[in-house]
Coordinates of C-alpha atoms in Angstrom, one line a residue:
M271 CA 92.6 4.3 82.3
K272 CA 94.0 6.0 79.2
A273 CA 95.2 3.7 76.4
L274 CA 96.5 3.9 72.8
V275 CA 94.2 1.6 71.0
Y276 CA 94.7 0.0 67.5
T277 CA 91.3 0.5 65.8
G278 CA 92.2 -0.7 62.2
P279 CA 95.0 -0.5 59.6
N280 CA 97.1 2.7 60.2
S281 CA 94.8 3.9 62.9
L282 CA 95.5 4.4 66.6
V283 CA 93.2 6.3 69.0
Y284 CA 94.2 7.5 72.5
R285 CA 91.1 7.0 74.6
E286 CA 89.5 5.7 77.9
E287 CA 89.5 1.9 78.4
P288 CA 88.4 -0.2 81.3
D289 CA 91.1 -0.8 84.0
P290 CA 92.5 -4.4 83.9
V291 CA 91.6 -6.7 86.8
A292 CA 94.2 -9.1 88.0
E293 CA 93.4 -12.8 88.1
P294 CA 94.8 -15.2 90.7
G295 CA 98.6 -15.1 90.6
E296 CA 98.7 -11.9 88.6
L297 CA 99.6 -8.3 89.3
V298 CA 98.6 -5.0 87.9
V299 CA 101.5 -2.8 86.8
R300 CA 101.3 1.0 86.2
V301 CA 103.1 1.4 83.0
E302 CA 105.7 4.2 83.0
A303 CA 107.6 3.3 79.7
V304 CA 106.8 1.1 76.8
G305 CA 108.7 0.6 73.5
I306 CA 107.3 0.3 70.0
C307 CA 108.3 -3.0 68.5
G308 CA 108.4 -4.0 64.8
S309 CA 105.6 -6.4 65.6
D310 CA 103.5 -3.5 66.7
M311 CA 104.2 -1.8 63.4
H312 CA 103.1 -5.0 61.5
A313 CA 99.9 -5.0 63.5
Y314 CA 99.4 -1.3 62.9
H315 CA 99.6 -1.8 59.2
G316 CA 97.0 -4.6 59.4
H317 CA 99.5 -7.4 58.5
D318 CA 99.1 -9.4 61.7
S319 CA 96.0 -11.6 61.9
R320 CA 97.0 -12.6 65.5
R321 CA 96.4 -9.0 66.6
P322 CA 92.9 -8.0 65.4
A323 CA 91.4 -4.6 66.0
P324 CA 90.4 -3.2 68.4
L325 CA 93.3 -4.0 70.6
I326 CA 95.8 -2.4 72.9
L327 CA 99.2 -3.2 71.5
G328 CA 102.7 -2.9 73.2
H329 CA 104.7 -5.5 75.1
E330 CA 108.1 -3.8 75.9
A331 CA 107.1 -2.3 79.2
A332 CA 108.3 -1.3 82.7
G333 CA 106.7 0.5 85.6
R334 CA 105.5 0.0 89.2
I335 CA 103.3 -2.6 90.8
V336 CA 99.9 -1.3 91.9
G337 CA 98.5 -2.8 95.2
G338 CA 99.3 -5.9 97.2
A339 CA 102.4 -6.7 99.1
R340 CA 104.7 -5.4 96.4
D341 CA 102.9 -2.1 95.9
G342 CA 105.2 0.5 94.4
E343 CA 108.0 -1.9 93.4
R344 CA 109.8 -0.9 90.2
V345 CA 109.7 -3.8 87.7
T346 CA 110.2 -4.6 84.1
I347 CA 107.9 -7.1 82.4
N348 CA 108.6 -10.3 80.6
P349 CA 105.6 -10.3 78.3
L350 CA 105.7 -14.1 77.4
V351 CA 103.0 -15.8 79.5
V352 CA 103.5 -19.6 79.7
D353 CA 102.0 -22.4 81.7
P354 CA 104.9 -23.3 84.0
S355 CA 103.9 -27.0 84.0
C356 CA 104.4 -27.3 80.2
P357 CA 107.3 -29.6 79.2
Y358 CA 109.0 -26.8 77.3
A359 CA 108.8 -24.6 80.4
I360 CA 110.2 -27.4 82.5
E361 CA 113.2 -27.8 80.2
G362 CA 113.8 -24.0 80.3
R363 CA 112.6 -23.2 76.8
W364 CA 109.4 -21.3 77.8
H365 CA 109.4 -19.3 74.5
L366 CA 108.7 -22.5 72.5
S367 CA 105.7 -23.6 74.6
P368 CA 102.4 -24.2 72.7
T369 CA 100.7 -22.6 75.8
R370 CA 102.6 -19.3 75.0
Q371 CA 100.7 -16.1 75.2
I372 CA 102.0 -12.5 74.9
I373 CA 100.5 -9.3 76.1
S374 CA 99.3 -7.3 73.1
M375 CA 97.8 -10.4 71.5
P376 CA 94.3 -11.8 72.5
P377 CA 93.3 -12.8 75.1
R378 CA 95.8 -10.4 76.7
S379 CA 95.7 -6.7 76.2
G380 CA 99.0 -4.9 75.7
A381 CA 101.0 -2.1 77.5
F382 CA 100.2 1.0 75.4
A383 CA 98.1 1.9 78.4
E384 CA 98.4 3.3 81.9
L385 CA 97.8 -0.2 83.4
V386 CA 98.5 -3.8 82.4
R387 CA 97.9 -7.1 84.1
I388 CA 100.6 -9.8 84.1
P389 CA 101.4 -12.9 86.1
E390 CA 103.7 -12.2 89.1
R391 CA 106.3 -14.6 87.8
N392 CA 106.6 -12.4 84.7
V393 CA 107.9 -9.3 86.5
V394 CA 111.6 -8.7 87.3
A395 CA 112.5 -6.2 90.0
I396 CA 114.8 -3.3 88.9
P397 CA 117.1 -1.2 91.0
D398 CA 116.1 2.4 91.9
H399 CA 119.0 3.8 89.9
M400 CA 117.9 2.2 86.7
P401 CA 116.1 4.7 84.3
I402 CA 112.7 3.4 83.5
S403 CA 113.2 3.8 79.8
H404 CA 116.3 1.5 80.1
A405 CA 114.1 -1.1 81.9
A406 CA 111.6 -1.0 78.9
L407 CA 114.5 -2.0 76.6
A408 CA 114.9 -5.3 78.5
E409 CA 112.5 -7.1 76.2
P410 CA 114.0 -6.2 72.8
V411 CA 117.6 -6.5 74.1
A412 CA 116.7 -10.0 75.5
V413 CA 115.7 -11.0 72.0
A414 CA 119.1 -9.9 70.8
W415 CA 120.8 -11.6 73.7
H416 CA 119.1 -14.9 72.8
A417 CA 120.0 -14.5 69.1
V418 CA 123.7 -13.8 69.8
R419 CA 123.9 -16.6 72.3
L420 CA 122.5 -19.1 69.8
G421 CA 125.0 -17.9 67.2
A422 CA 127.9 -18.1 69.6
E423 CA 127.0 -21.6 70.6
R424 CA 127.0 -22.7 67.0
V425 CA 130.1 -21.0 65.5
H426 CA 133.2 -23.1 65.9
Q427 CA 135.5 -20.4 67.4
P428 CA 135.4 -17.8 70.1
L429 CA 133.4 -14.6 69.2
A430 CA 136.6 -12.6 69.7
A431 CA 138.0 -14.3 66.6
C432 CA 134.8 -14.0 64.6
R433 CA 133.9 -11.6 61.8
V434 CA 130.3 -10.6 62.7
V435 CA 127.7 -8.8 60.5
I436 CA 124.3 -7.7 61.6
L437 CA 121.7 -7.1 58.9
G438 CA 119.5 -4.2 60.0
G439 CA 120.2 -1.3 62.4
G440 CA 116.8 -1.2 64.1
A441 CA 116.4 -2.1 67.8
I442 CA 117.0 -5.8 67.4
G443 CA 119.9 -5.4 65.0
L444 CA 121.7 -2.7 67.0
A445 CA 121.1 -4.5 70.3
S446 CA 122.5 -7.7 68.7
A447 CA 125.7 -5.8 67.8
I448 CA 125.9 -4.4 71.3
V449 CA 125.4 -7.8 72.9
A450 CA 127.9 -9.4 70.5
R451 CA 130.5 -6.8 71.6
H452 CA 129.6 -7.5 75.2
F453 CA 130.1 -11.3 74.6
G454 CA 133.6 -10.5 73.3
A455 CA 133.2 -9.9 69.5
R456 CA 135.8 -7.4 68.2
D457 CA 134.9 -7.2 64.5
V458 CA 131.2 -6.3 64.2
R459 CA 129.6 -4.5 61.3
I460 CA 126.0 -3.4 60.7
A461 CA 124.2 -3.1 57.4
E462 CA 121.6 -0.3 57.5
P463 CA 120.1 1.6 54.5
N464 CA 118.6 4.6 56.5
V465 CA 121.2 7.4 56.4
L466 CA 120.0 9.0 59.6
R467 CA 120.2 5.7 61.4
Q468 CA 123.7 5.0 60.0
M469 CA 125.0 8.3 61.4
A470 CA 123.4 7.7 64.8
I471 CA 124.7 4.2 65.2
A472 CA 128.2 5.2 64.1
D473 CA 128.3 8.3 66.4
Q474 CA 126.6 6.8 69.5
E475 CA 128.0 3.3 69.5
G476 CA 131.1 3.4 67.3
F477 CA 130.1 0.5 65.0
D478 CA 131.2 0.3 61.4
V479 CA 128.0 0.8 59.5
Y480 CA 127.6 0.3 55.7
A481 CA 124.7 0.7 53.3
P482 CA 123.7 -2.6 51.6
G483 CA 124.7 -2.8 48.0
T484 CA 127.6 -0.4 48.3
L485 CA 131.3 -1.0 48.2
G486 CA 131.3 -1.3 51.9
E487 CA 129.5 -4.6 51.8
P488 CA 131.5 -7.6 52.9
Q489 CA 133.0 -9.9 50.3
A490 CA 131.4 -13.2 49.6
N491 CA 132.3 -16.2 51.8
S492 CA 134.0 -13.9 54.4
I493 CA 131.8 -13.7 57.5
D494 CA 131.7 -16.2 60.4
L495 CA 128.4 -15.1 62.0
V496 CA 125.5 -13.3 60.3
I497 CA 122.5 -12.2 62.3
D498 CA 119.6 -11.3 60.0
A499 CA 117.5 -8.9 62.0
V500 CA 115.3 -8.0 59.0
G501 CA 114.2 -11.4 57.7
A502 CA 113.4 -10.3 54.1
S503 CA 114.2 -12.1 50.9
A504 CA 117.0 -9.6 50.1
T505 CA 118.7 -9.9 53.5
R506 CA 118.5 -13.7 53.4
A507 CA 120.3 -13.7 50.1
C508 CA 122.9 -11.3 51.4
A509 CA 123.4 -13.5 54.5
C510 CA 123.9 -16.6 52.3
A511 CA 126.3 -14.7 50.0
M512 CA 128.6 -13.3 52.7
V513 CA 128.7 -16.3 55.2
R514 CA 131.9 -18.4 55.0
P515 CA 131.9 -22.2 54.5
G516 CA 131.0 -23.6 57.9
G517 CA 129.7 -20.3 59.1
V518 CA 126.5 -19.5 60.9
I519 CA 123.4 -17.5 60.0
V520 CA 120.9 -16.6 62.7
H521 CA 117.6 -15.6 61.3
A522 CA 115.8 -13.2 63.6
G523 CA 113.6 -11.1 61.3
L524 CA 109.9 -11.8 60.7
L525 CA 109.1 -10.1 57.4
P526 CA 106.8 -12.1 55.1
G527 CA 108.4 -14.3 52.4
L528 CA 110.4 -17.5 52.0
D529 CA 112.8 -16.6 49.2
G530 CA 116.5 -15.8 49.5
L531 CA 118.1 -18.9 51.1
D532 CA 120.8 -20.5 48.9
V533 CA 120.1 -24.1 49.9
R534 CA 122.8 -25.4 47.6
K535 CA 125.5 -23.4 49.4
I536 CA 124.0 -24.2 52.8
T537 CA 124.3 -27.9 51.9
L538 CA 127.7 -28.0 50.1
Q539 CA 129.4 -25.6 52.5
E540 CA 127.8 -26.9 55.7
V541 CA 126.4 -23.5 56.7
T542 CA 124.4 -23.5 59.8
V543 CA 121.1 -21.6 59.6
T544 CA 119.1 -21.3 62.8
G545 CA 115.9 -19.5 63.7
T546 CA 115.7 -17.5 66.9
Y547 CA 112.6 -16.4 68.7
C548 CA 112.2 -14.3 71.8
Y549 CA 114.3 -15.6 74.8
T550 CA 114.3 -17.9 77.8
P551 CA 113.7 -16.6 81.3
I552 CA 117.4 -16.9 82.0
D553 CA 118.2 -14.8 78.9
F554 CA 115.7 -12.2 80.2
H555 CA 117.1 -12.0 83.7
Q556 CA 120.7 -11.8 82.4
T557 CA 119.7 -9.0 80.1
V558 CA 118.1 -7.0 83.0
D559 CA 121.2 -7.5 85.1
A560 CA 123.5 -6.3 82.3
L561 CA 121.3 -3.3 81.6
A562 CA 121.1 -2.4 85.3
A563 CA 124.9 -2.7 85.6
G564 CA 125.5 -0.4 82.6
A565 CA 127.4 -3.2 80.9
L566 CA 125.7 -2.5 77.5
G567 CA 126.7 1.1 77.2
A568 CA 125.1 4.5 77.5
L569 CA 121.9 3.4 75.6
K570 CA 121.5 6.6 73.7
W571 CA 120.0 4.9 70.7
F572 CA 116.4 5.4 71.5
S573 CA 114.1 8.5 71.7
E574 CA 111.1 9.2 73.9
C575 CA 107.6 10.8 73.5
P576 CA 104.4 10.8 75.5
L577 CA 101.9 7.9 75.1
E578 CA 99.3 10.4 74.1
D579 CA 101.4 11.2 71.0
G580 CA 101.8 7.6 70.1
A581 CA 99.8 7.8 66.8
K582 CA 102.3 10.5 65.6
A583 CA 105.2 8.3 66.7
F584 CA 104.0 5.5 64.6
R585 CA 103.7 7.8 61.6
D586 CA 107.2 9.1 62.2
I587 CA 108.6 5.5 62.2
D588 CA 106.7 4.8 58.9
E589 CA 108.2 7.9 57.3
G590 CA 111.7 7.2 58.5
T591 CA 112.2 10.7 59.9
S592 CA 114.1 9.6 63.0
G593 CA 117.6 8.2 63.3
A594 CA 116.7 6.5 66.6
S595 CA 116.7 2.7 66.5
K596 CA 113.9 2.5 69.1
L597 CA 111.1 4.8 70.2
V598 CA 109.9 4.6 73.8
L599 CA 106.5 5.9 74.9
L600 CA 106.3 7.5 78.4
C601 CA 103.1 7.2 80.4

């Protein structure tokens, strides 16, 4: 099969690789669309020791089952592979299981390839009318779905009455805004420094977008729910400054660093700070259903290119030359 292989920092090579062989309980899926995630970018830059070169990256995938009783069935892939007998899995929180694996991280190869193997329980059937690129968005949108759900459960009022700010207009940030709107939020703002992305988000989704550090930034102590989809020291500090007493910060970003949290304010004003990681199987299925039903909008916030041009796509993301919040590779 052809695959886009991470061979070292800032290096991707499109080349022949051995076809995957399904183990008992697994399927092989012919990948038709696969998104580039921020974690793929971290690995590409050599900043993720969990993803050593050489390795096939990519985990936001959809395609068709190859062989067996379900041959040809269109599916999207939940890339989190967990032992179903684990206590965390039994209580429904598969994503917290210590047995957790994910495709694109050893011992499992990723989906920047023509074929990928995955347990049968990890595929979700999609309807014929659903565009395959939309199906590949299920994984990042499920991350946002989980983050918004956690925030909604912790804030002490309906989302319709909340002032919501999303820090970061990338795929997770924009998807969080879209999901928050789907859950009933009416006042949603997005902080994004990239001018091209600001324009795209405002034009395509109609959100109020502002550049961090400008006059458009929310006043201190004014926001009910903040979702930090960046996770940098600066965004943690912004989140702490703008959140109101008794408000909620959901920390979704994974950039390095520990600084930025105002622990005194968190304590004295009873601010809830919660981490969010991935999604539960229920979150994933509900996300797929919403995407298939068109409930999350026209989904015009991503761009596409062939897998063979994946190395250039990574460079374009690095250079910030695209206004798209997500780039999907087509196989």
